[in-house]
Short mmCIF file of C-alpha atoms and ligand atoms in Angstrom, two decimals:
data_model
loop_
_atom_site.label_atom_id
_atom_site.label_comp_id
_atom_site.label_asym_id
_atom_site.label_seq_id
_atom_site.Cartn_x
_atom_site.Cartn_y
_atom_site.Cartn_z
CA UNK N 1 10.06 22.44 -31.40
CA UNK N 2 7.96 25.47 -31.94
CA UNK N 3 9.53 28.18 -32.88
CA UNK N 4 10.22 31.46 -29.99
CA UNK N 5 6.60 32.01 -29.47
CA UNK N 6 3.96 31.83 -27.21
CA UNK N 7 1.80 28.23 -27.13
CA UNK N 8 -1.38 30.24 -28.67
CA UNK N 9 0.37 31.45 -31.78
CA UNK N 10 1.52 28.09 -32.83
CA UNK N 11 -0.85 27.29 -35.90
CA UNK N 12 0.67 25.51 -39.05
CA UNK N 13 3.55 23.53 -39.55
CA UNK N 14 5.56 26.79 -40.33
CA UNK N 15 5.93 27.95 -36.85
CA UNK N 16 7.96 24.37 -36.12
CA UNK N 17 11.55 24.01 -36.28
CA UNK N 18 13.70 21.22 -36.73
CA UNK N 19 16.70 21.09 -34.16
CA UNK N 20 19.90 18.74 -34.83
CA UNK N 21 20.31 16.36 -31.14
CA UNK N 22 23.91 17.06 -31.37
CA UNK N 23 24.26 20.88 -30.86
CA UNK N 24 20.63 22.27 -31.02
CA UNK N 25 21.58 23.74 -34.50
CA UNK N 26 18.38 24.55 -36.32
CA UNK N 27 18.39 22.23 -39.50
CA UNK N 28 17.39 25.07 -41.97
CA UNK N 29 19.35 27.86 -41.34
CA UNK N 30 16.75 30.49 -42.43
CA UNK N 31 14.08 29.08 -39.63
CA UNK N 32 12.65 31.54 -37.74
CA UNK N 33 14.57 32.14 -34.00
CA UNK N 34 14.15 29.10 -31.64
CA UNK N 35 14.09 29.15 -28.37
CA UNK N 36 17.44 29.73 -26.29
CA UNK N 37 16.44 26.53 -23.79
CA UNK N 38 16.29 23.95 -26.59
CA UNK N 39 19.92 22.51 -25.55
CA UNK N 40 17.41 20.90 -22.16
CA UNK N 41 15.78 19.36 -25.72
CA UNK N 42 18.65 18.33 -26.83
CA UNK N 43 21.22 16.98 -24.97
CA UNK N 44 18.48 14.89 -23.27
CA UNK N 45 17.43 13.41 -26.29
CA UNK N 46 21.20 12.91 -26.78
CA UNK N 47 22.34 11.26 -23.35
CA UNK N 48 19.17 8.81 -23.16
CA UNK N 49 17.88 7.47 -26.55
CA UNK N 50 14.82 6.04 -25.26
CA UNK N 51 13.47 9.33 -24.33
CA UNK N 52 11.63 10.51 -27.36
CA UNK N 53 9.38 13.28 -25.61
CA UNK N 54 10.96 16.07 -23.29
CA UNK N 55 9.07 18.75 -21.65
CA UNK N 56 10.02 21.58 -19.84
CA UNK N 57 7.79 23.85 -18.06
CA UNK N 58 8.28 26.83 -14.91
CA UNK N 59 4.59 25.91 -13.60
CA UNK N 60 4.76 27.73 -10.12
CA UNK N 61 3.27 24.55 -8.69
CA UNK N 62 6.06 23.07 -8.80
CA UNK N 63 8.94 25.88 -7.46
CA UNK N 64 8.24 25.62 -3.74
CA UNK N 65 9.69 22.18 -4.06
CA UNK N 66 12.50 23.79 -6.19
CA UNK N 67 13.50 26.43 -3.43
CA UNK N 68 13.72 25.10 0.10
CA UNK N 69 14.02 21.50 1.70
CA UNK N 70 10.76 20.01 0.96
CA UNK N 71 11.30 17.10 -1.03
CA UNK N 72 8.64 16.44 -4.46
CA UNK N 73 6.89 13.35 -3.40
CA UNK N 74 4.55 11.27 -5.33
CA UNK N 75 1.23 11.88 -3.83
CA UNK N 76 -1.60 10.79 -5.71
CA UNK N 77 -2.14 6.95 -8.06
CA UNK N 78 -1.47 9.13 -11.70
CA UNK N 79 2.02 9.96 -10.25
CA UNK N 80 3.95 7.39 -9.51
CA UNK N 81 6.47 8.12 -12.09
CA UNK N 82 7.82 10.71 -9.96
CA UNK N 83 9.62 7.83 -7.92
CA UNK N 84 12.19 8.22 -4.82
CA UNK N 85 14.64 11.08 -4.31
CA UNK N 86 13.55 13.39 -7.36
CA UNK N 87 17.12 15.45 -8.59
CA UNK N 88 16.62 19.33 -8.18
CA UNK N 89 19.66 20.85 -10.89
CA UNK N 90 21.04 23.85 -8.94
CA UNK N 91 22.89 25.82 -12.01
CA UNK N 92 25.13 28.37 -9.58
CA UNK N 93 27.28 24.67 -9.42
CA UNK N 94 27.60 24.74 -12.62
CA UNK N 95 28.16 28.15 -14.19
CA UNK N 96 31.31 28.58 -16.35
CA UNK N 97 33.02 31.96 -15.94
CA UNK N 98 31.30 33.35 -18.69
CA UNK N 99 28.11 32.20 -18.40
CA UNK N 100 24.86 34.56 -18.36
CA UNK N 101 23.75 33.72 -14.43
CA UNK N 102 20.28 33.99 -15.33
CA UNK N 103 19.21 30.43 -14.43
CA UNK N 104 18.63 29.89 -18.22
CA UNK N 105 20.15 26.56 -19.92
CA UNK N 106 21.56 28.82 -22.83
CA UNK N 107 24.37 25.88 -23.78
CA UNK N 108 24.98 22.79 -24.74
CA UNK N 109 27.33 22.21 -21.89
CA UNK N 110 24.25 23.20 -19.17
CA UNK N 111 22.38 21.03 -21.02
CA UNK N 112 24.47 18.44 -20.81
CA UNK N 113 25.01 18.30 -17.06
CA UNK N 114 21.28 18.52 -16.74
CA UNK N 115 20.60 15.67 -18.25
CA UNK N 116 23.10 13.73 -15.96
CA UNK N 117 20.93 14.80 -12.59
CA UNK N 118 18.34 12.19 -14.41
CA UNK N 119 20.64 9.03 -13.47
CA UNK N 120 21.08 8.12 -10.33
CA UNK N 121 24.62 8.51 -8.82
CA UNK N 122 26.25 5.11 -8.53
CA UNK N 123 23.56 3.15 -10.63
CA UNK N 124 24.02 1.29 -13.96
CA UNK N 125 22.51 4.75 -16.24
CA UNK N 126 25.04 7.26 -15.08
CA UNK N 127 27.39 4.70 -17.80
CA UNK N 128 27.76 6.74 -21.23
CA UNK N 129 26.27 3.56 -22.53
CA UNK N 130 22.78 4.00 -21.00
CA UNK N 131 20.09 4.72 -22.93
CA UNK N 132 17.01 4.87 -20.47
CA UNK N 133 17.41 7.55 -17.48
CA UNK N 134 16.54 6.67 -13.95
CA UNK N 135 14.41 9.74 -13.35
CA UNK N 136 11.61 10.99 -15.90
CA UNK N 137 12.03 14.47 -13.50
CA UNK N 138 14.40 16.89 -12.45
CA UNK N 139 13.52 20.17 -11.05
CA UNK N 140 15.62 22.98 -11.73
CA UNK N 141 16.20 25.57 -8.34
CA UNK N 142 13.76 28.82 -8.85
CA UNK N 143 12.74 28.23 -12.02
CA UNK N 144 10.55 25.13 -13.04
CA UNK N 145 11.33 21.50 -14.17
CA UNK N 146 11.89 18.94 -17.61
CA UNK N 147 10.46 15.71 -17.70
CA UNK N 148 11.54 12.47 -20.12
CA UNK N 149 9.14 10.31 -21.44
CA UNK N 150 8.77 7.83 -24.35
CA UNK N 151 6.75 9.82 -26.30
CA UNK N 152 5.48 13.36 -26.52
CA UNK N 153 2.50 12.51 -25.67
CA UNK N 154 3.95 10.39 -22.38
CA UNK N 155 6.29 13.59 -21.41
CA UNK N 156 3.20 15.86 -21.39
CA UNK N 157 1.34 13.38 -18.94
CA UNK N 158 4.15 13.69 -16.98
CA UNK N 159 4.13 16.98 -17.22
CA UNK N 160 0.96 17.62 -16.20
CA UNK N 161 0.32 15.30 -13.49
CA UNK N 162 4.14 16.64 -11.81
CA UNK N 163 2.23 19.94 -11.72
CA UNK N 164 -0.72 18.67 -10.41
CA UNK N 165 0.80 16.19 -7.74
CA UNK N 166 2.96 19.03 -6.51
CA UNK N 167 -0.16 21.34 -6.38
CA UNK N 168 -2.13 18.37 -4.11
CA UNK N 169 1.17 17.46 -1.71
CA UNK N 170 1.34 21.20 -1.06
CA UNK N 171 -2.21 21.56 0.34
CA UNK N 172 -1.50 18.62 2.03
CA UNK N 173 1.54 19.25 3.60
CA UNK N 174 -0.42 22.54 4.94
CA UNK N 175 -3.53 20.82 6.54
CA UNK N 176 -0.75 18.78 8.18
CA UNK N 177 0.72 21.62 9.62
CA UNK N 178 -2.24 23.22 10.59
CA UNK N 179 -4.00 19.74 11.89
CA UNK N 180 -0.92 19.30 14.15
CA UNK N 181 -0.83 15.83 15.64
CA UNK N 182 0.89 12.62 13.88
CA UNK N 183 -2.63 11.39 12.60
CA UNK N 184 -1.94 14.35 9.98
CA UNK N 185 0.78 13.50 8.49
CA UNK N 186 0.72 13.52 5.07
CA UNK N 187 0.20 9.47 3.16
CA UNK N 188 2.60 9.28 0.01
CA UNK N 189 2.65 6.57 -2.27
CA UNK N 190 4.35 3.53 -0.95
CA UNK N 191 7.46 2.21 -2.34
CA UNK N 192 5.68 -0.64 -3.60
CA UNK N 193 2.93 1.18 -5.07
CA UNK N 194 5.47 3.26 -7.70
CA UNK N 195 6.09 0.36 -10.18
CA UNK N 196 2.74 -0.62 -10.56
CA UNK N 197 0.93 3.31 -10.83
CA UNK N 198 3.74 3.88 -13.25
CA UNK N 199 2.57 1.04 -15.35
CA UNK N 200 -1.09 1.59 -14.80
CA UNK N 201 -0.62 5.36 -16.53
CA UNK N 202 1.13 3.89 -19.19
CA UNK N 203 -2.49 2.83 -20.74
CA UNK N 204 -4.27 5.43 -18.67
CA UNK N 205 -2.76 8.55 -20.55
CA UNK N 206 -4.65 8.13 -23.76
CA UNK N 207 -7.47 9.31 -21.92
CA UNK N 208 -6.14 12.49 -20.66
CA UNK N 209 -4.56 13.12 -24.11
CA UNK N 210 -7.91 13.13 -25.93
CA UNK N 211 -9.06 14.88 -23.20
CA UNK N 212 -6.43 17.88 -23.78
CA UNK N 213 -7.08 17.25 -27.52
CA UNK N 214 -10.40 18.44 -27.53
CA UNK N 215 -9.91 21.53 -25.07
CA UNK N 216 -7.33 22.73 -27.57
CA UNK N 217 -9.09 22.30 -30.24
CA UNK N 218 -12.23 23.82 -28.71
CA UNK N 219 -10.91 26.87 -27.76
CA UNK N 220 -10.80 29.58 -29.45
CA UNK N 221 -7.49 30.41 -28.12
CA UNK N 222 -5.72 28.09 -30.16
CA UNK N 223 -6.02 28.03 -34.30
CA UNK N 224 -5.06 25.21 -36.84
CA UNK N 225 -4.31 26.95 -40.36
CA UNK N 226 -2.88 23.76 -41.81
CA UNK N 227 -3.34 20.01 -41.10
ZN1 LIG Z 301 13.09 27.58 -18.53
#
């Protein structure tokens, strides 16, 4: 993971540190201070070893569907992976005593019982022995999301396209309210439509990620000291 900076100063393999899955323990001891959220990293990375990319992001996109009863829907053909009945992690149930109540995942043990909202309850995943989650999302209440992929570069599709779906059903479910009438109402993505839109991005992202490539490296934001 980067170490505790901001995206734009990240510019040579020095500002990277190497995390151990089982406690988030830097493996040098004299890298430079991490971030405090890297258990989410972590313990993900831990529960489900299929999931080599995890991304987590507070994207105000995506709150609205973090703070009241409107459910996260997939909306548009790049977003199927969002699937049925996306978790949203509320952390007041699961502050210990003497844990900070700043909505932060500062532990291993948060961290841990995040990573559980991404099985279903009752299906063949929430079994220790699991390795793939049934959710590549979870939101987490008034303060963002983390998505699973198979890669990094597969998380940060995810990523992206969560934000963006959640940007297009909100506009949507607006006109609808607006529009009145049941003609309005907004069209998500059929159940039967999720499997195959999930495999149809699963080629399609390469696109995208040369795409963000190039914006990165055309800025002049962003800097690359070292190769
Ligand atoms: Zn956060």
């Amino acid at each position: 993971m980067p170490r505790n900076t901001a995206p734009a100063n990240v510019s040579s393999p020095k500002d990277l540190v190497q995390y151990r899955v089982v406690d988030a323990s830097p493996v040098d001891s004299n890298s430079p201070p991490g971030y405090v959220e890297r258990y989410i990293h972590s313990e993900i990375y831990k529960r489900f070893p299929e999931v080599n990319g995890v991304i987590h992001s507070h994207a105000p996109e995506i709150i609205p569907y973090t703070i009241t009863s409107s459910l996260l829907r997939p909306c548009i053909h790049m977003a199927g992976f969002i699937g049925r009945d996306v978790p949203v992690f509320d952390i007041s149930k699961h502050y210990a005593l003497d844990d900070v109540r700043d909505l932060l995942i500062r532990n291993a043990r948060l961290g841990g019982e995040l990573a559980e909202y991404l099985s279903k309850p009752g299906s063949a995943s929430t079994s220790a022995s699991s390795t793939a989650p049934d959710h590549s999302i979870v939101l987490m209440r008034g303060h963002g999301y983390t998505v699973a992929g198979s890669s990094p570069e597969d998380a940060i599709y995810r990523a992206v396209y969560a934000r963006e779906n959640a940007a297009i059903q909100t506009t949507s479910l607006g006109l609808a309210h607006f529009s009145g009438g049941k003609d309005t109402e907004v069209q998500y993505l059929r159940d039967d439509e999720l499997e195959d839109t999930g495999a149809m991005v699963q080629t399609a992202w390469s696109r995208a990620w040369g795409l963000w490539r190039r914006e990165v490296e055309a800025t002049e934001l962003y800097k690359c000291d070292e190769e």
